[in-house]
PDB file of C-alpha atoms in Angstrom:
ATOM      1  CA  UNK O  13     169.173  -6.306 107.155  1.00 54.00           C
ATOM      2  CA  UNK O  14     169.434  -4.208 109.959  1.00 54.00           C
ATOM      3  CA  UNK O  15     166.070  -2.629 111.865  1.00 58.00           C
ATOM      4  CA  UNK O  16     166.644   0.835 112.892  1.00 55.00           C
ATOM      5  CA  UNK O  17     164.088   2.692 114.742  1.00 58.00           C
ATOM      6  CA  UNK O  18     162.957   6.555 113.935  1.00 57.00           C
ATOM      7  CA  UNK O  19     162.459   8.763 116.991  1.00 57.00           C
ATOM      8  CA  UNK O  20     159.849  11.928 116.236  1.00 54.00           C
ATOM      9  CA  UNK O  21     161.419  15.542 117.172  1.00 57.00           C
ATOM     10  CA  UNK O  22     160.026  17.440 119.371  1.00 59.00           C
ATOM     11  CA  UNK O  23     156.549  18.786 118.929  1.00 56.00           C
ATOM     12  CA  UNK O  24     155.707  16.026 116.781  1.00 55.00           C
ATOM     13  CA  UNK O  25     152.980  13.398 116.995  1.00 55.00           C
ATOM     14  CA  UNK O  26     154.131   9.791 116.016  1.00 55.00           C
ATOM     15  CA  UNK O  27     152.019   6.755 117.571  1.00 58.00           C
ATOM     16  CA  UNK O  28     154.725   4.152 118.842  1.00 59.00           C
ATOM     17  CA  UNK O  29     155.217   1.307 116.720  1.00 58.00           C
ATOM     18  CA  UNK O  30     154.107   3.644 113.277  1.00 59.00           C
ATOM     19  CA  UNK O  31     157.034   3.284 110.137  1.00 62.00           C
ATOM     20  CA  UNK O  32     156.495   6.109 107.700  1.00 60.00           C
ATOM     21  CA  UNK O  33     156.837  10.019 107.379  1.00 59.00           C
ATOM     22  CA  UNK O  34     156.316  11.726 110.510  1.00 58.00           C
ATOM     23  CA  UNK O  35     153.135  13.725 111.054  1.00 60.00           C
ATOM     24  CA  UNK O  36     152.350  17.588 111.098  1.00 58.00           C
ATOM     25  CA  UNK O  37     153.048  19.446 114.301  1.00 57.00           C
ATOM     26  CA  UNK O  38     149.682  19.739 116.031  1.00 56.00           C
ATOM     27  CA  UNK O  39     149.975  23.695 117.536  1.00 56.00           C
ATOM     28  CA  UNK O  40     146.691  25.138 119.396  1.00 56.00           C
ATOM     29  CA  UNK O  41     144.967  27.682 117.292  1.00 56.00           C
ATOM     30  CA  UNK O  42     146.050  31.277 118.393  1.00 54.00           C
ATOM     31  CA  UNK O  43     142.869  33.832 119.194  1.00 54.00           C
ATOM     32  CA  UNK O  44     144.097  36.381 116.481  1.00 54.00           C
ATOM     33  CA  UNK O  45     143.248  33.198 113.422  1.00 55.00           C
ATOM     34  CA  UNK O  46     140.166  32.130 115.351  1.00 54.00           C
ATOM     35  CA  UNK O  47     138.320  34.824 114.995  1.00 55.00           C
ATOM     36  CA  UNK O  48     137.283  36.897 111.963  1.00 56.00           C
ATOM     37  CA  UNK O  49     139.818  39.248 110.142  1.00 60.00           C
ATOM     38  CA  UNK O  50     137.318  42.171 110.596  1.00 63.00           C
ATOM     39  CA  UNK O  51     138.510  44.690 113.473  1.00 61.00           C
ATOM     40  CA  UNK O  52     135.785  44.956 116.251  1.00 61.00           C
ATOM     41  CA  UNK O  53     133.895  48.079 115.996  1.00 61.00           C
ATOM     42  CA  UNK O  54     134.361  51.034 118.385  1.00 59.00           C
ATOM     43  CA  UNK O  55     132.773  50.530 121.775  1.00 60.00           C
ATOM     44  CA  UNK O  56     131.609  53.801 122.229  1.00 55.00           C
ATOM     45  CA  UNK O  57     129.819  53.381 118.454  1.00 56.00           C
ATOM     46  CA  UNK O  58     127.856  50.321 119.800  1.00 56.00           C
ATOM     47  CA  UNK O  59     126.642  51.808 122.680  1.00 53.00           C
ATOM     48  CA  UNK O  60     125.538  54.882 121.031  1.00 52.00           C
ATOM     49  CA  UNK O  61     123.475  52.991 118.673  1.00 49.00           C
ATOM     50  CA  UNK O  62     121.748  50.960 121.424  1.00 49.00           C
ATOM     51  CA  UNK O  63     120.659  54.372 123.129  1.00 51.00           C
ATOM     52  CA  UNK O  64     119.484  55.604 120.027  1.00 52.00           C
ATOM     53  CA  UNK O  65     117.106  52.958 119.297  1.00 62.00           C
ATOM     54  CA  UNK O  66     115.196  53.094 122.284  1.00 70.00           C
ATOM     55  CA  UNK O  67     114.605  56.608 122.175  1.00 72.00           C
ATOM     56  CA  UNK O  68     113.176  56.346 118.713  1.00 78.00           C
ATOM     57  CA  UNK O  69     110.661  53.502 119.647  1.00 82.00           C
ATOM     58  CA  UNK O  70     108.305  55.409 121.113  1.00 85.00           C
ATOM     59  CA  UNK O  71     107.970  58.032 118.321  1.00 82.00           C
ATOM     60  CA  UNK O  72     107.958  54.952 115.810  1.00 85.00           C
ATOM     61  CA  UNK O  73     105.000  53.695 117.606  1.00 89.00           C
ATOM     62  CA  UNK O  74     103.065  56.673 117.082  1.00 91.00           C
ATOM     63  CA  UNK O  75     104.526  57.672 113.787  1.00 91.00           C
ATOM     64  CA  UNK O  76     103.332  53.754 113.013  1.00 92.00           C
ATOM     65  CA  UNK O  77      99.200  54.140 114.539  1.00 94.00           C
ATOM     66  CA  UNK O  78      99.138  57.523 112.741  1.00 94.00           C
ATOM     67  CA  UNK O  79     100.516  56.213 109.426  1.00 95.00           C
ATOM     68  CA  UNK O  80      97.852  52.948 109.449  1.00 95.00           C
ATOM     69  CA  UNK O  81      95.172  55.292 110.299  1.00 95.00           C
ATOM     70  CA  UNK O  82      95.837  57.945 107.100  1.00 95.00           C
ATOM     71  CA  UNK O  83      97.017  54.391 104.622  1.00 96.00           C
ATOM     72  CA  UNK O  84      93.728  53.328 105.871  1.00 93.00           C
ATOM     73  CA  UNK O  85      91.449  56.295 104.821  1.00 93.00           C
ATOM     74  CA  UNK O  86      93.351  56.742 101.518  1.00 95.00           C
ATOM     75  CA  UNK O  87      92.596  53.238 100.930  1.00 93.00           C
ATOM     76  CA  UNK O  88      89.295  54.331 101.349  1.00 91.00           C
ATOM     77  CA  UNK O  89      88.767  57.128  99.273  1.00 91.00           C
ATOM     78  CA  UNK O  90      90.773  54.997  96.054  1.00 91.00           C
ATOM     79  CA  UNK O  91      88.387  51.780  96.469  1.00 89.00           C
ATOM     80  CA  UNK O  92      86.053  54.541  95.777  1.00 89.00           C
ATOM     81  CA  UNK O  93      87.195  56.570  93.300  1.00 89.00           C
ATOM     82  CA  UNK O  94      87.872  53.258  90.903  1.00 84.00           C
ATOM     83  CA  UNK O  95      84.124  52.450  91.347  1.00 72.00           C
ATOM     84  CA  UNK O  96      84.067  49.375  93.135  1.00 68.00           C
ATOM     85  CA  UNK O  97      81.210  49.931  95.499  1.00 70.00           C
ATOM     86  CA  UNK O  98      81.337  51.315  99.145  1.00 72.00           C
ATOM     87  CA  UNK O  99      82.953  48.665 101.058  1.00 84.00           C
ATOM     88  CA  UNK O 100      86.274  47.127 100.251  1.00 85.00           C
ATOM     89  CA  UNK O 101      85.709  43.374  99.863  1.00 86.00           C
ATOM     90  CA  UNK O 102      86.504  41.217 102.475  1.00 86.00           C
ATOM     91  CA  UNK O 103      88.683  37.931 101.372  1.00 89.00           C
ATOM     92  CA  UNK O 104      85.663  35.617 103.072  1.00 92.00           C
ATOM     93  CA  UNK O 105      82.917  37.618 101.538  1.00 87.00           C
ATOM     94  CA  UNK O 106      80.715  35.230  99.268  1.00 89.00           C
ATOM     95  CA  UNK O 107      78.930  38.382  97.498  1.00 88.00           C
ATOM     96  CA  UNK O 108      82.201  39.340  95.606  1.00 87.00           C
ATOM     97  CA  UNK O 109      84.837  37.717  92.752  1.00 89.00           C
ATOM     98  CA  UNK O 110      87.847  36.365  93.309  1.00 92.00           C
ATOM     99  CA  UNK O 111      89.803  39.246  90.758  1.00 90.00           C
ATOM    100  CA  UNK O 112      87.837  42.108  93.089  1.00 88.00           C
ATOM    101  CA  UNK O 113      88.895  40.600  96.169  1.00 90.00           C
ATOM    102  CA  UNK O 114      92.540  40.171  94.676  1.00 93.00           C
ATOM    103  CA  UNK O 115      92.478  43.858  93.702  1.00 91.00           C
ATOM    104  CA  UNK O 116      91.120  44.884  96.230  1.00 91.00           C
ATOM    105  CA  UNK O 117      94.749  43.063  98.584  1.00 93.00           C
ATOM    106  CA  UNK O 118      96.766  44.278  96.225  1.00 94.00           C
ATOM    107  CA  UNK O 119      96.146  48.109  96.393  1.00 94.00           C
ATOM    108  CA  UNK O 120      95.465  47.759  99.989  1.00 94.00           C
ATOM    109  CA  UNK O 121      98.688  45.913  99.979  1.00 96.00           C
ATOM    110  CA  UNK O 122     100.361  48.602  98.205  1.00 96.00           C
ATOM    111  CA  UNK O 123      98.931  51.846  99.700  1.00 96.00           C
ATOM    112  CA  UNK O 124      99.906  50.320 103.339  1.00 97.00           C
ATOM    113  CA  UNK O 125     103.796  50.014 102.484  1.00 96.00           C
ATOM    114  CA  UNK O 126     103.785  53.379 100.606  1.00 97.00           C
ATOM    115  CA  UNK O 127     103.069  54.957 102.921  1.00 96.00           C
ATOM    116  CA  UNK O 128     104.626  52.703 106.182  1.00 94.00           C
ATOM    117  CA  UNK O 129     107.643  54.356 103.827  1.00 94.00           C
ATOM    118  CA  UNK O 130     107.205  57.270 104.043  1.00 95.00           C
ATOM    119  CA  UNK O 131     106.324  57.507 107.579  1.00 93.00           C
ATOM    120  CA  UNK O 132     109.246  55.738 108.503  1.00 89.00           C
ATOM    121  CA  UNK O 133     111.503  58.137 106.419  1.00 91.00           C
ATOM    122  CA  UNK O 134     110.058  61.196 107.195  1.00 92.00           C
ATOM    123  CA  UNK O 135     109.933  60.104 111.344  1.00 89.00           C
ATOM    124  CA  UNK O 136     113.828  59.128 111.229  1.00 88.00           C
ATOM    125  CA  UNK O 137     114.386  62.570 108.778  1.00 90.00           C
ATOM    126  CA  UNK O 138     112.531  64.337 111.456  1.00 89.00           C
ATOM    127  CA  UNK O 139     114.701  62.339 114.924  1.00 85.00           C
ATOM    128  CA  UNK O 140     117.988  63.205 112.583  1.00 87.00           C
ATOM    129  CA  UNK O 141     117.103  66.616 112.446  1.00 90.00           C
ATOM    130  CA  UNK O 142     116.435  66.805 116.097  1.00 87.00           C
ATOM    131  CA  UNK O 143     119.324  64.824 117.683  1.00 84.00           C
ATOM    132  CA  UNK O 144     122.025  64.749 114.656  1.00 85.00           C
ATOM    133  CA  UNK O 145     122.203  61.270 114.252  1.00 83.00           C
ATOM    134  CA  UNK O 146     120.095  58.657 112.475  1.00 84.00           C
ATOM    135  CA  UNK O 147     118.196  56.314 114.637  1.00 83.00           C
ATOM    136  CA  UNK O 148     118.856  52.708 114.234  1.00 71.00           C
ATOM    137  CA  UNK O 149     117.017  49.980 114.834  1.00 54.00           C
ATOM    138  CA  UNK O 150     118.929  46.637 116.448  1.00 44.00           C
TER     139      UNK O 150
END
């Protein structure tokens, strides 16, 4: 029996001494497959957005201290009108039960992010109508 020895082709990877099939070809990854499929968005889009956002931060800020203020007095005037004393109860206050502290969260809870909502909408309504475009937030 006769030994014969294999050589690799070119572009092939085969460790010296090795007997069976040759391995793949080893190739560098190009930088179109390395990075996502998605086409990059328009530069002049991103730094339109990134203006935008600033400008709408300070009327956001006030929109937001205006918006506590009013969920904050309805709050109020609705712990009243279901009958549940003067005061909202306080979660640490030893005077009151657990189900009209809980009650008390929850429509606090609720009033707060109605109307953090709709001061948000109506602010960024208001900013569109002004300037033409939405503002977004990064």
């Amino acid at each position: 029996m006769s030994r014969s020895t294999a050589v690799a082709p070119a572009g092939l990877s085969k460790p010296a001494g090795t007997t069976g099939a040759p391995q793949t070809p080893q190739t560098p990854q190009t930088a179109r497959t390395a990075r996502s499929a998605k086409p990059p968005k328009a530069k002049w889009k991103q730094k339109r957005k990134r203006k935008q956002a600033p400008l709408y931060r300070p009327v956001g800020l006030l929109l937001g201290l205006a918006g506590g203020a009013l969920a904050g007095a309805l709050f109020g005037r609705v712990w009243k009108a279901v009958g549940h004393g003067s005061d909202a109860p306080d979660a640490l206050d030893e005077d009151r039960t657990w189900r009209e502290v809980l009650l008390a969260a929850a429509l606090q809870g609720a009033i707060f992010a109605a109307v953090r909502a709709a001061v948000d909408r109506g602010g960024a309504a208001g900013v569109r109508r002004l300037t033409g475009t939405w503002p977004v937030e990064p």
